[in-house]
Coordinates of C-alpha atoms in Angstrom, one line a residue:
M50 CA 24.1 -0.3 10.5
E51 CA 24.5 1.4 7.1
K52 CA 21.8 4.0 6.2
V53 CA 19.6 3.1 3.2
I54 CA 18.5 5.9 0.9
Y55 CA 16.1 5.5 -2.1
D56 CA 15.0 8.0 -4.7
P57 CA 11.3 7.8 -5.6
I58 CA 10.6 6.6 -9.1
G59 CA 7.3 8.5 -9.3
E60 CA 4.3 9.6 -7.3
I61 CA 0.6 8.7 -6.7
R62 CA -2.3 10.7 -7.9
S63 CA -5.4 9.9 -5.9
P64 CA -8.6 11.5 -4.6
F65 CA -7.2 11.3 -1.0
E66 CA -5.8 14.7 0.1
E67 CA -5.7 14.0 3.9
P68 CA -4.7 10.8 5.9
S69 CA -8.2 10.7 7.5
A70 CA -9.8 10.3 4.0
V71 CA -7.9 7.1 3.2
P72 CA -10.0 3.9 3.7
V73 CA -8.8 1.5 6.4
D74 CA -11.6 -1.1 6.6
P75 CA -10.0 -4.4 5.6
D76 CA -13.4 -5.9 4.6
E77 CA -14.3 -3.0 2.2
P78 CA -11.6 -2.5 -0.4
T79 CA -11.6 0.9 -1.9
D80 CA -12.7 1.4 -5.5
A81 CA -10.8 4.7 -5.7
M82 CA -9.4 5.4 -9.1
G83 CA -6.0 7.0 -9.4
R84 CA -2.7 7.0 -11.2
V85 CA 0.9 6.0 -10.6
E86 CA 2.9 8.7 -12.4
L87 CA 6.5 7.5 -12.9
E88 CA 9.4 9.6 -14.0
P89 CA 9.8 9.2 -17.8
E90 CA 13.1 7.5 -17.6
Y91 CA 11.4 4.5 -15.9
E92 CA 9.0 3.9 -18.7
P93 CA 11.1 1.0 -20.2
G94 CA 10.8 -0.8 -16.9
L95 CA 7.0 -1.1 -17.5
E96 CA 7.4 -3.4 -20.5
G97 CA 5.5 -6.6 -19.8
L98 CA 3.5 -5.3 -16.8
D99 CA 0.4 -4.8 -19.0
G100 CA -0.1 -8.6 -18.9
F101 CA -0.9 -8.5 -15.2
S102 CA -4.3 -7.6 -13.7
H103 CA -2.8 -6.3 -10.4
V104 CA 0.3 -4.5 -9.3
T105 CA 2.0 -4.2 -5.9
I106 CA 3.1 -0.6 -5.1
L107 CA 5.8 0.1 -2.6
A108 CA 5.6 3.7 -1.4
H109 CA 7.0 6.0 1.2
L110 CA 4.2 7.3 3.6
H111 CA 5.6 10.8 3.6
R112 CA 2.9 12.2 5.9
S113 CA 3.1 9.5 8.6
P114 CA 5.0 10.0 11.8
A115 CA 8.0 7.6 11.9
D116 CA 8.2 7.1 15.7
A117 CA 5.5 4.6 16.8
L118 CA 6.3 1.1 18.1
R119 CA 2.8 0.4 19.4
A120 CA -0.5 0.6 17.6
H121 CA -4.3 0.5 18.3
P122 CA -5.9 -1.3 15.3
P123 CA -9.1 0.6 14.3
F124 CA -11.2 -2.5 14.1
A125 CA -10.0 -4.1 17.4
E126 CA -11.3 -1.7 20.1
G127 CA -9.1 -1.6 23.2
L128 CA -6.3 -3.7 21.7
E129 CA -2.7 -2.5 21.6
V130 CA -0.1 -4.4 19.7
G131 CA 3.4 -3.9 18.3
V132 CA 3.4 -1.8 15.1
F133 CA 5.0 -4.7 13.2
A134 CA 1.9 -6.8 13.9
T135 CA -0.3 -4.2 12.1
A136 CA -0.6 -2.3 8.8
S137 CA -0.5 1.0 10.6
P138 CA 1.2 3.8 8.5
N139 CA 2.9 5.2 11.7
R140 CA 6.0 3.0 11.9
P141 CA 9.8 3.5 12.2
N142 CA 10.2 3.2 8.4
P143 CA 6.8 4.3 7.0
I144 CA 6.8 2.1 3.9
A145 CA 3.5 1.0 2.3
Q146 CA 2.8 -2.1 0.4
T147 CA -0.6 -2.1 -1.4
V148 CA -2.1 -4.1 -4.3
V149 CA -4.1 -2.3 -6.9
R150 CA -6.0 -3.4 -10.1
L151 CA -4.1 -2.3 -13.2
D152 CA -6.6 -0.8 -15.7
S153 CA -4.1 0.6 -18.3
I154 CA -0.7 2.0 -19.0
E155 CA -0.1 5.1 -21.0
G156 CA 3.5 6.0 -21.4
S157 CA 5.0 6.2 -17.9
T158 CA 1.5 6.4 -16.2
L159 CA -0.4 3.5 -14.7
H160 CA -4.2 3.9 -14.3
V161 CA -5.2 1.9 -11.3
E162 CA -8.2 1.0 -9.2
G163 CA -8.4 0.2 -5.5
L164 CA -5.9 2.9 -4.5
D165 CA -5.5 3.6 -0.7
L166 CA -2.6 6.1 -0.8
L167 CA -2.5 9.8 -0.4
D168 CA -2.2 12.1 -3.4
G169 CA 1.5 12.9 -3.8
T170 CA 2.8 9.8 -2.1
P171 CA 6.3 9.0 -3.4
V172 CA 6.5 5.6 -5.2
L173 CA 9.6 3.5 -4.4
D174 CA 8.9 0.4 -6.6
L175 CA 6.3 -1.6 -8.5
K176 CA 6.0 -5.3 -8.8
P177 CA 3.5 -7.5 -10.6
F178 CA 1.1 -9.2 -8.2
A179 CA 1.4 -13.0 -8.5
P180 CA 0.3 -14.8 -5.3
K181 CA 1.9 -18.0 -4.2
P182 CA -1.0 -20.4 -3.3
S183 CA 1.3 -22.8 -1.4
L184 CA 2.1 -20.0 1.1
L185 CA -1.6 -19.7 1.9
E186 CA -2.2 -23.4 2.9
D187 CA -1.5 -22.9 6.6
L188 CA -2.3 -19.2 6.9
E189 CA -2.5 -17.9 10.4
T190 CA -4.1 -14.5 11.0
G191 CA -2.9 -13.9 14.5
W192 CA -4.9 -11.3 16.5
I193 CA -6.7 -10.1 13.3
G194 CA -8.7 -13.4 13.1
E195 CA -10.3 -12.6 16.5
H196 CA -11.6 -9.2 15.3
L197 CA -12.8 -9.9 11.8
D198 CA -16.4 -9.5 12.6
Q199 CA -16.2 -6.2 14.5
E200 CA -17.6 -3.0 13.2
Y201 CA -15.7 0.2 13.4

């Protein structure tokens, strides 16, 4: 298979310096403020994004090991599942997808809220968040649905 190589378009500025500081509770979204600082040449690509309330960030989890195929979800004590059935950052291709609230855009910098990425995380892409309600009609949550009420 052909190797895939991407150049980051920018990086994250957040209050989280260490992986252990990043919130993981799915029921308590973070209100952390931060910035997505794009390289200046990507500023024209932001045109029209200011009309959206939320943005999806695709990022490279540069401090996560890229070798795990099994994971232990933090809110499902004793459960072990395949890494592709989790949002664990430790995965063969440590790519993050996260949705943040877009507060403002200044030049090539996005000011965002709800950030759950480490400071310095390389950004691969941005997309406006626009959910497709028809996809949620028959939503199945797999093993997660069995553990939604657990504390951790």
